Amino acid sequence: MKQSEEYVKLYQTKTPNSLIPHLDFIQEIEVKKTAQGYVWDNNGKRRLFLPEDKNGICYPAHNTDIEWQEVAGISVVAIRNLYEKKLESGKQILQQMMDTAVKELDHVRYEEVKLIQLP
């Protein structure tokens, strides 16, 4: 006897692959749950998302787009939490970059330039 297919709702989004992600849109998609993950039939193009991780995020099995990062979540909150973590991490990286730039600027502006003497 064939097992009935189970369809569930996921929430999918794409964001630019950049240091600072942002959410342009989140769309609700209906996917078929399989042993390998979730299959989304998007106008004849089948996309496989891996099973959700401990944070409720499903990553695509194959990501071929280098400009965009696509994820799906079991809830909008899961996606929001993912991007909150990414933004916090990006904020820390940018703060470190700013600290380095300020130190270098002070060095250039206020310290004596030393010439290296070659033999």
PDB file of N, CA and C in Angstrom, residues 10-11 51-59 71-83 85-86:
ATOM      1  N   LEU A  10       6.170  25.727   4.402  1.00  0.00           N
ATOM      2  CA  LEU A  10       7.445  26.307   4.812  1.00  0.00           C
ATOM      3  C   LEU A  10       7.405  27.775   4.418  1.00  0.00           C
ATOM      4  N   TYR A  11       8.349  28.528   4.937  1.00  0.00           N
ATOM      5  CA  TYR A  11       8.469  29.948   4.623  1.00  0.00           C
ATOM      6  C   TYR A  11       9.829  30.163   3.992  1.00  0.00           C
ATOM      7  N   PRO A  51      16.252  18.582   5.477  1.00  0.00           N
ATOM      8  CA  PRO A  51      15.438  18.652   6.701  1.00  0.00           C
ATOM      9  C   PRO A  51      15.891  19.810   7.597  1.00  0.00           C
ATOM     10  N   GLU A  52      14.977  20.332   8.379  1.00  0.00           N
ATOM     11  CA  GLU A  52      15.276  21.497   9.218  1.00  0.00           C
ATOM     12  C   GLU A  52      16.346  21.172  10.254  1.00  0.00           C
ATOM     13  N   ASP A  53      17.171  22.179  10.546  1.00  0.00           N
ATOM     14  CA  ASP A  53      18.173  22.037  11.595  1.00  0.00           C
ATOM     15  C   ASP A  53      17.519  22.335  12.947  1.00  0.00           C
ATOM     16  N   LYS A  54      18.325  22.376  13.999  1.00  0.00           N
ATOM     17  CA  LYS A  54      17.776  22.575  15.351  1.00  0.00           C
ATOM     18  C   LYS A  54      17.113  23.947  15.513  1.00  0.00           C
ATOM     19  N   ASN A  55      17.414  24.881  14.599  1.00  0.00           N
ATOM     20  CA  ASN A  55      16.821  26.217  14.668  1.00  0.00           C
ATOM     21  C   ASN A  55      15.606  26.373  13.751  1.00  0.00           C
ATOM     22  N   GLY A  56      15.217  25.277  13.085  1.00  0.00           N
ATOM     23  CA  GLY A  56      14.039  25.333  12.224  1.00  0.00           C
ATOM     24  C   GLY A  56      14.307  25.848  10.829  1.00  0.00           C
ATOM     25  N   ILE A  57      15.572  25.835  10.392  1.00  0.00           N
ATOM     26  CA  ILE A  57      15.954  26.337   9.072  1.00  0.00           C
ATOM     27  C   ILE A  57      16.241  25.163   8.143  1.00  0.00           C
ATOM     28  N   CYS A  58      15.732  25.257   6.912  1.00  0.00           N
ATOM     29  CA  CYS A  58      15.959  24.248   5.876  1.00  0.00           C
ATOM     30  C   CYS A  58      16.796  24.894   4.768  1.00  0.00           C
ATOM     31  N   TYR A  59      17.979  24.360   4.534  1.00  0.00           N
ATOM     32  CA  TYR A  59      18.844  24.897   3.487  1.00  0.00           C
ATOM     33  C   TYR A  59      18.628  24.125   2.199  1.00  0.00           C
ATOM     34  N   VAL A  71      16.907  30.284   1.756  1.00  0.00           N
ATOM     35  CA  VAL A  71      16.623  29.422   2.899  1.00  0.00           C
ATOM     36  C   VAL A  71      15.108  29.302   3.039  1.00  0.00           C
ATOM     37  N   ALA A  72      14.715  28.276   3.754  1.00  0.00           N
ATOM     38  CA  ALA A  72      13.314  28.126   4.125  1.00  0.00           C
ATOM     39  C   ALA A  72      13.287  27.819   5.612  1.00  0.00           C
ATOM     40  N   GLY A  73      12.202  28.132   6.228  1.00  0.00           N
ATOM     41  CA  GLY A  73      12.068  27.863   7.656  1.00  0.00           C
ATOM     42  C   GLY A  73      10.719  27.257   7.958  1.00  0.00           C
ATOM     43  N   ILE A  74      10.654  26.587   9.092  1.00  0.00           N
ATOM     44  CA  ILE A  74       9.370  26.014   9.479  1.00  0.00           C
ATOM     45  C   ILE A  74       8.427  27.088  10.015  1.00  0.00           C
ATOM     46  N   SER A  75       8.994  28.292  10.238  1.00  0.00           N
ATOM     47  CA  SER A  75       8.167  29.424  10.666  1.00  0.00           C
ATOM     48  C   SER A  75       8.865  30.724  10.269  1.00  0.00           C
ATOM     49  N   VAL A  76       8.101  31.793  10.252  1.00  0.00           N
ATOM     50  CA  VAL A  76       8.672  33.118   9.986  1.00  0.00           C
ATOM     51  C   VAL A  76       9.632  33.487  11.117  1.00  0.00           C
ATOM     52  N   VAL A  77       9.307  33.090  12.323  1.00  0.00           N
ATOM     53  CA  VAL A  77      10.163  33.391  13.478  1.00  0.00           C
ATOM     54  C   VAL A  77      11.535  32.731  13.316  1.00  0.00           C
ATOM     55  N   ALA A  78      11.581  31.506  12.783  1.00  0.00           N
ATOM     56  CA  ALA A  78      12.862  30.830  12.570  1.00  0.00           C
ATOM     57  C   ALA A  78      13.741  31.623  11.603  1.00  0.00           C
ATOM     58  N   ILE A  79      13.137  32.139  10.543  1.00  0.00           N
ATOM     59  CA  ILE A  79      13.893  32.948   9.572  1.00  0.00           C
ATOM     60  C   ILE A  79      14.337  34.255  10.217  1.00  0.00           C
ATOM     61  N   ARG A  80      13.456  34.895  10.963  1.00  0.00           N
ATOM     62  CA  ARG A  80      13.820  36.150  11.633  1.00  0.00           C
ATOM     63  C   ARG A  80      14.978  35.924  12.594  1.00  0.00           C
ATOM     64  N   ASN A  81      14.944  34.839  13.343  1.00  0.00           N
ATOM     65  CA  ASN A  81      16.031  34.533  14.281  1.00  0.00           C
ATOM     66  C   ASN A  81      17.349  34.305  13.558  1.00  0.00           C
ATOM     67  N   LEU A  82      17.301  33.619  12.408  1.00  0.00           N
ATOM     68  CA  LEU A  82      18.513  33.389  11.612  1.00  0.00           C
ATOM     69  C   LEU A  82      19.121  34.724  11.185  1.00  0.00           C
ATOM     70  N   TYR A  83      18.298  35.620  10.665  1.00  0.00           N
ATOM     71  CA  TYR A  83      18.816  36.899  10.195  1.00  0.00           C
ATOM     72  C   TYR A  83      19.235  37.809  11.337  1.00  0.00           C
ATOM     73  N   LYS A  85      20.720  36.714  14.017  1.00  0.00           N
ATOM     74  CA  LYS A  85      22.072  36.219  14.327  1.00  0.00           C
ATOM     75  C   LYS A  85      23.075  36.699  13.290  1.00  0.00           C
ATOM     76  N   LYS A  86      22.695  36.660  12.005  1.00  0.00           N
ATOM     77  CA  LYS A  86      23.599  37.110  10.947  1.00  0.00           C
ATOM     78  C   LYS A  86      23.887  38.607  11.080  1.00  0.00           C
TER      79      LYS A  86
END
